[in-house]
PDB file of C-alpha atoms in Angstrom:
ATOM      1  CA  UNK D   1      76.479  86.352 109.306  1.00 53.00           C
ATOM      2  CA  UNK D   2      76.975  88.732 106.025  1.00 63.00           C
ATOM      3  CA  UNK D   3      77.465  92.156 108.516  1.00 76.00           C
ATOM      4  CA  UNK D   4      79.426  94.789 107.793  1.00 84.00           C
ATOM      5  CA  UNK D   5      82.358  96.399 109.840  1.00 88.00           C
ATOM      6  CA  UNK D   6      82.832 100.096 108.336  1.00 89.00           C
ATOM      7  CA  UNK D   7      85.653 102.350 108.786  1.00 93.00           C
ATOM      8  CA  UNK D   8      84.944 105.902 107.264  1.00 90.00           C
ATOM      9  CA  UNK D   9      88.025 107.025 106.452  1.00 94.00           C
ATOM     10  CA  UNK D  10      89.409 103.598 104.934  1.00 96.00           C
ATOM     11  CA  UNK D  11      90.495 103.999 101.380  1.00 95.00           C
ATOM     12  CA  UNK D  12      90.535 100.189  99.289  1.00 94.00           C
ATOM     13  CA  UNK D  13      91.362  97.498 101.111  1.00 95.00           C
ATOM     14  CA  UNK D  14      94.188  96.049 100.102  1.00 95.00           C
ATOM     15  CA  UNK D  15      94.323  93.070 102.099  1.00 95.00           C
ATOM     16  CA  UNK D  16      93.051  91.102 105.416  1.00 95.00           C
ATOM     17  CA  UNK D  17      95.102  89.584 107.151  1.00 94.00           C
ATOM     18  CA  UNK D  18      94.054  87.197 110.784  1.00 92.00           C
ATOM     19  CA  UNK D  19      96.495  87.661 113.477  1.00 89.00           C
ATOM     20  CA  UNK D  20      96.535  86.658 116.934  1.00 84.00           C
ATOM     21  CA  UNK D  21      92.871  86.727 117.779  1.00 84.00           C
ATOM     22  CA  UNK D  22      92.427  90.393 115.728  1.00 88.00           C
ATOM     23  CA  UNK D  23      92.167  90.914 111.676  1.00 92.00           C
ATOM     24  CA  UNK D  24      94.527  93.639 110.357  1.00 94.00           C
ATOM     25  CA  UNK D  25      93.311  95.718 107.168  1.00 96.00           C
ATOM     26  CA  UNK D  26      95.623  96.854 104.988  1.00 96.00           C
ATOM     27  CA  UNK D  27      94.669  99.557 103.092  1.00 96.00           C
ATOM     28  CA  UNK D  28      95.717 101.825 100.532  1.00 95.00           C
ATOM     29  CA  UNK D  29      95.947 104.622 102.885  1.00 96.00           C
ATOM     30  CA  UNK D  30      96.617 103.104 106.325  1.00 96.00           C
ATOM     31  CA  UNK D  31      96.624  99.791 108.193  1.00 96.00           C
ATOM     32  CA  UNK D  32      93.659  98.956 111.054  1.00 96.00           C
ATOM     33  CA  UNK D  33      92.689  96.732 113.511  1.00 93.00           C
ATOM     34  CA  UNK D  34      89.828  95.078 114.553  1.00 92.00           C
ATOM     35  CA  UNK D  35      89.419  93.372 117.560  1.00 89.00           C
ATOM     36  CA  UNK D  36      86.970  92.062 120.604  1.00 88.00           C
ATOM     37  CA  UNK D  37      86.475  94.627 123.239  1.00 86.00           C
ATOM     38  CA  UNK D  38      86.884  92.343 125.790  1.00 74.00           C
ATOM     39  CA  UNK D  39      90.455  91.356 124.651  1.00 67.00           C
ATOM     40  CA  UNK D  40      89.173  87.996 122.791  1.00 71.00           C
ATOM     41  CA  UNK D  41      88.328  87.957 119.511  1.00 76.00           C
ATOM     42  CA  UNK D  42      86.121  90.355 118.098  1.00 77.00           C
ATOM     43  CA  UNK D  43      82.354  89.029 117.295  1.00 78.00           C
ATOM     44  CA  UNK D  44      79.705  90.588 115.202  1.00 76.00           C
ATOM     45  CA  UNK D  45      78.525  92.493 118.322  1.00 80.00           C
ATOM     46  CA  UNK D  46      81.328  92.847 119.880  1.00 84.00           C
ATOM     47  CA  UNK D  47      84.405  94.463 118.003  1.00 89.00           C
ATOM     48  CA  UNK D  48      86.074  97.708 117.952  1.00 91.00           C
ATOM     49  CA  UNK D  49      88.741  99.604 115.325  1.00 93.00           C
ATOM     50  CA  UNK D  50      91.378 100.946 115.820  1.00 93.00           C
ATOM     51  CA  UNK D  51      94.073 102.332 113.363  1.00 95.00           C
ATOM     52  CA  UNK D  52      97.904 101.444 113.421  1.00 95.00           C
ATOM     53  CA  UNK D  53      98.766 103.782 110.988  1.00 95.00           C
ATOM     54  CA  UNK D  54      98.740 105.937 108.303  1.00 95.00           C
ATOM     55  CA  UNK D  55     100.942 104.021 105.945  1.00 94.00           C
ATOM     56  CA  UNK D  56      99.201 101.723 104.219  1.00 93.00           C
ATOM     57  CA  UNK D  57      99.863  99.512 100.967  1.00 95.00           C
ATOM     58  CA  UNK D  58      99.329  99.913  97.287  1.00 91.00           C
ATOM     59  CA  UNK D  59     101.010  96.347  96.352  1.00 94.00           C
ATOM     60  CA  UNK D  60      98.207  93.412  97.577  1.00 95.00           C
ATOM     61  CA  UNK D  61     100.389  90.708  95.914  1.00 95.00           C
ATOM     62  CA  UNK D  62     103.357  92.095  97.929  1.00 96.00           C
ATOM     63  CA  UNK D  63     101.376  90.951 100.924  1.00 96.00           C
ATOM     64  CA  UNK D  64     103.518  87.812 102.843  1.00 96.00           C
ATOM     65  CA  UNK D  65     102.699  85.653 105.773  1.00 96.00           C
ATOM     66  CA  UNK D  66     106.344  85.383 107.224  1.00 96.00           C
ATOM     67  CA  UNK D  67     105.204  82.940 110.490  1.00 94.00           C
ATOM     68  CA  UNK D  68     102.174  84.417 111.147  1.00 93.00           C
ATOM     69  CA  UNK D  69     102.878  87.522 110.590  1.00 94.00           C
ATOM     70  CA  UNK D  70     102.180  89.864 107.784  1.00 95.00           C
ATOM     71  CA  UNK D  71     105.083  91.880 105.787  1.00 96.00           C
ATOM     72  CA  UNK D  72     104.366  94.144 102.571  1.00 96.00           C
ATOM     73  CA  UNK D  73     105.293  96.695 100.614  1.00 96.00           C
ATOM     74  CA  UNK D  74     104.095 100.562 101.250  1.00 94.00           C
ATOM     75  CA  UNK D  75     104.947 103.755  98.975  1.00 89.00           C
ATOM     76  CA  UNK D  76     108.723 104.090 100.358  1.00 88.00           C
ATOM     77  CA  UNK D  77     109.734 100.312 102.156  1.00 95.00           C
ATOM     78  CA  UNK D  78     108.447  97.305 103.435  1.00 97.00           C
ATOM     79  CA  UNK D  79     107.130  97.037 106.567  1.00 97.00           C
ATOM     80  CA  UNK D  80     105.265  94.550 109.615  1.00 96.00           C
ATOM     81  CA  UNK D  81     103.202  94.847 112.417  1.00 94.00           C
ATOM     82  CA  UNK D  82     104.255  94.405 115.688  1.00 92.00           C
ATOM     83  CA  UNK D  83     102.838  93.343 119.088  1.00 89.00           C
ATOM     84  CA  UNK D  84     103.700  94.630 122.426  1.00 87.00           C
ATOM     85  CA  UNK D  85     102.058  92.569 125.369  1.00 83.00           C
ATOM     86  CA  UNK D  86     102.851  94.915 127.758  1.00 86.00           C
ATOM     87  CA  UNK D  87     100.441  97.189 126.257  1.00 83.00           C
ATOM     88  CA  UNK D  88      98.289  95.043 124.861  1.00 78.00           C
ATOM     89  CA  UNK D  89      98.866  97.232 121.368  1.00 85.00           C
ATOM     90  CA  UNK D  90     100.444  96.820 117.776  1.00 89.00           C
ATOM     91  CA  UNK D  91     102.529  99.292 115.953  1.00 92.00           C
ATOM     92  CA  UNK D  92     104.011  99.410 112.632  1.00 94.00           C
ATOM     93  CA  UNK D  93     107.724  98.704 111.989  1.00 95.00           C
ATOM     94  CA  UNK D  94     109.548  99.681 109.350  1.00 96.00           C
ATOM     95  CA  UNK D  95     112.473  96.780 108.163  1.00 96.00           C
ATOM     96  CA  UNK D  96     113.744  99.088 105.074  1.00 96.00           C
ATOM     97  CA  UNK D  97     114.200 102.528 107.455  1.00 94.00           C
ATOM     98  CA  UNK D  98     118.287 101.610 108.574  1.00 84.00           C
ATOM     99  CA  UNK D  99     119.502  99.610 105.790  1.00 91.00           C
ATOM    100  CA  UNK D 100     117.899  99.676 102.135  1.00 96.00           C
ATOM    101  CA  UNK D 101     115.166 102.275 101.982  1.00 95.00           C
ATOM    102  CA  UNK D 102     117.013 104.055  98.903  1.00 95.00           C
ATOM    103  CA  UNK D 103     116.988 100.650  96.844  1.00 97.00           C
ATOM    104  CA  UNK D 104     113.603 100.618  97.453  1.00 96.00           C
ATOM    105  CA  UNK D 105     112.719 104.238  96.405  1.00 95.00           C
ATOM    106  CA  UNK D 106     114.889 103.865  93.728  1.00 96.00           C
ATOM    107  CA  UNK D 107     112.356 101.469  92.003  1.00 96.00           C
ATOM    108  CA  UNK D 108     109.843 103.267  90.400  1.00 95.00           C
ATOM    109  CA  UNK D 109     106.655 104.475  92.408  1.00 93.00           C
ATOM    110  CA  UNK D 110     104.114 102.634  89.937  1.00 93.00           C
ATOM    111  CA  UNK D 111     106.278  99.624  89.447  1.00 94.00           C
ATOM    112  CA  UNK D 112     106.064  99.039  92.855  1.00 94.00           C
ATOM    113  CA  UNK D 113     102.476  98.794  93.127  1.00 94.00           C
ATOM    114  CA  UNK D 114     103.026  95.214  90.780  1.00 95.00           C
ATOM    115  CA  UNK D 115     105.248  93.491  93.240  1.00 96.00           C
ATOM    116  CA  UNK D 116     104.268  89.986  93.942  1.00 97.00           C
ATOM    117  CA  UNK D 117     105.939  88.056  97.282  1.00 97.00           C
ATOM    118  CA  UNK D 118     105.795  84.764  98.653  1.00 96.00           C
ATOM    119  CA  UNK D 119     107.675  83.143 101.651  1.00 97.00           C
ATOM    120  CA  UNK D 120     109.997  79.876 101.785  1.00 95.00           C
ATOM    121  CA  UNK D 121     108.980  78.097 105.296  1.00 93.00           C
ATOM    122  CA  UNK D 122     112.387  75.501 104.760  1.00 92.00           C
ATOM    123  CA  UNK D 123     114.996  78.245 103.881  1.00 94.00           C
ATOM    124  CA  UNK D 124     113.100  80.952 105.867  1.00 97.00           C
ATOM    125  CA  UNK D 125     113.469  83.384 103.191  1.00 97.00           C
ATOM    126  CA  UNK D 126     110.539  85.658 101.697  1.00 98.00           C
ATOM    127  CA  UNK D 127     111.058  86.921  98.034  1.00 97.00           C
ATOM    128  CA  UNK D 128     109.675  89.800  96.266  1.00 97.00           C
ATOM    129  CA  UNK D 129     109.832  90.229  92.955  1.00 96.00           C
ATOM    130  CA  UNK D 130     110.258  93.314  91.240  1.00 95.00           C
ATOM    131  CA  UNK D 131     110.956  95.298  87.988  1.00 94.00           C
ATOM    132  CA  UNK D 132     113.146  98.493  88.195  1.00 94.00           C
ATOM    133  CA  UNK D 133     112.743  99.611  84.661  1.00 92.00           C
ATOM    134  CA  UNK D 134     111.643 102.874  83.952  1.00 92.00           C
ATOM    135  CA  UNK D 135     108.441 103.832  81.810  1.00 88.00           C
ATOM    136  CA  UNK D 136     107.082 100.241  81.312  1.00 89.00           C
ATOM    137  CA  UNK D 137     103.993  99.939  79.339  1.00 89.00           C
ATOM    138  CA  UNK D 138     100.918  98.492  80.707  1.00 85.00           C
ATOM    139  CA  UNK D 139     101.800  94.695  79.337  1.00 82.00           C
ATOM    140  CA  UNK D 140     105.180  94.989  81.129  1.00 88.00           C
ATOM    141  CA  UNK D 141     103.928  95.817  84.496  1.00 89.00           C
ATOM    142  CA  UNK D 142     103.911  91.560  85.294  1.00 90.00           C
ATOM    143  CA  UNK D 143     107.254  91.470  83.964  1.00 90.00           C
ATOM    144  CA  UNK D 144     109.935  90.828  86.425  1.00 92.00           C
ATOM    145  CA  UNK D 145     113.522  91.481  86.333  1.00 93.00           C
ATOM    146  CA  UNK D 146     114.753  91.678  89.773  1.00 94.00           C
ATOM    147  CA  UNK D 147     114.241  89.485  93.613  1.00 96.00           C
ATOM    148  CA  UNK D 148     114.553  91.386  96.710  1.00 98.00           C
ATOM    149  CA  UNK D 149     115.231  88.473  99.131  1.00 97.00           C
ATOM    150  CA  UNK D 150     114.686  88.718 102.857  1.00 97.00           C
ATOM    151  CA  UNK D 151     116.860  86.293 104.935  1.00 97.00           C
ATOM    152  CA  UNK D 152     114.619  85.239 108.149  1.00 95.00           C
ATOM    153  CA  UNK D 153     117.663  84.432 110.953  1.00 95.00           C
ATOM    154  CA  UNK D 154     119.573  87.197 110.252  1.00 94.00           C
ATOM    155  CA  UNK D 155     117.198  89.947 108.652  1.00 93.00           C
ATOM    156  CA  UNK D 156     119.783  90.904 105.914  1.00 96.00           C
ATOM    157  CA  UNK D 157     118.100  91.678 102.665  1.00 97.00           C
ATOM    158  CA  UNK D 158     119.988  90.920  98.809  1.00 96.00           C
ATOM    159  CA  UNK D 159     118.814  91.262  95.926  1.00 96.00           C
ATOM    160  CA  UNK D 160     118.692  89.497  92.306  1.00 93.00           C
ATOM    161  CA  UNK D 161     119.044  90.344  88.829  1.00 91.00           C
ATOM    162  CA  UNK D 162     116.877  88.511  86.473  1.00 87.00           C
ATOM    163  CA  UNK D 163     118.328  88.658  82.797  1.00 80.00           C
ATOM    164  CA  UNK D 164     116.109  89.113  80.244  1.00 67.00           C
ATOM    165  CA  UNK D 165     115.994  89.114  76.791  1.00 65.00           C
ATOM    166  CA  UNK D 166     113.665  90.060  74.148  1.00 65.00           C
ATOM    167  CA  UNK D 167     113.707  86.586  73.163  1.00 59.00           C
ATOM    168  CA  UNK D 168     113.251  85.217  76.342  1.00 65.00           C
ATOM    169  CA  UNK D 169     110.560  83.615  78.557  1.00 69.00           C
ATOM    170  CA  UNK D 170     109.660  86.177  81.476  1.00 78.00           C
ATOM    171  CA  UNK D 171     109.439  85.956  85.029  1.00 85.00           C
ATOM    172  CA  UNK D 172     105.739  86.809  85.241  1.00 86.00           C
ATOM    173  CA  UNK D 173     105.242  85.231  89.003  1.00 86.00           C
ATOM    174  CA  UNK D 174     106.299  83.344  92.144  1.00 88.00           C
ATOM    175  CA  UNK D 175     105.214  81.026  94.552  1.00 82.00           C
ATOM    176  CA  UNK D 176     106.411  78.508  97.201  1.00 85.00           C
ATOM    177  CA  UNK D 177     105.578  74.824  97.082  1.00 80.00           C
ATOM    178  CA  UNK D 178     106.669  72.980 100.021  1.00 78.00           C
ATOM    179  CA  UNK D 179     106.558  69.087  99.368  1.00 72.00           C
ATOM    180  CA  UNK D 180     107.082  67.096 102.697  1.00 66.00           C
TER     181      UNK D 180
END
């Protein structure tokens, strides 16, 4: 109906993403929801905001649906939202915290900010790609020389090593094409 929901203190949204019968905003600064106030879905006189937290996303490409549910990148891991029905509320969830948070920090703070991610529905698997190098130029920012895969069943994370040569194509994307 072209209205507008505003949240003052919202930096850029980075991304929108539908779940359950709310929409989560991902911002630059901090994650929101909006939702009915009646506990349906919210309606364009009838919604309410609330915000999940303070740690938001600079990486809209690192954005994944992984079955319904949205996963990205934030300044030091990757993290989800989570539902709790016995409260009727969401919180955020860090998966990086116990296990890789220093491989992630380890990749430099601007670099990350160009990581693109996509999920495999057969294999259960989402992939980010990433590059660790140091003082890229602008041009190199699409450039990717590493995966950081995330195994569904068993929530282990591994990563890749793309080699590359200066002669070489370049890894410049990903995606996930799933041919029944």
């Amino acid at each position: 109906d072209g209205g507008v929901i505003k949240i003052p203190e919202m930096g850029s949204v980075q991304k929108l993403f539908a779940y359950r019968t709310s929409l989560i905003v991902v911002a630059n600064n901090g994650v929101w929801l909006v939702s009915g106030t009646s506990g349906s879905g919210f309606l364009a006189n009838d919604y309410q905001v609330k915000k999940i937290s303070s740690i938001g996303s600079f990486s809209p490409l690192s954005v994944v649906d992984y079955k319904g549910v949205p996963v990205w990148w934030t300044e030091d891991g990757i993290h989800t939202v989570n539902y709790d029905a016995n409260y009727d509320s969401f919180t955020l969830t860090s998966l990086t915290d116990p296990t890789i948070k220093t491989f992630i920090t380890d990749i430099p703070t601007l670099n990350r900010k160009y990581v693109k991610g996509t999920y495999d529905l057969f294999n259960d698997i989402v992939y980010w790609i990433y590059n660790d190098t140091q003082g890229l130029t602008v041009g190199d920012y699409y450039k990717y020389n590493g995966v950081l895969s995330l195994n569904g069943p068993n929530k282990a994370f591994y990563p890749w090593t793309i080699t590359t040569a200066s002669a070489s194509p370049s890894v410049r994307g990903i995606i996930y094409v799933y041919a029944a």
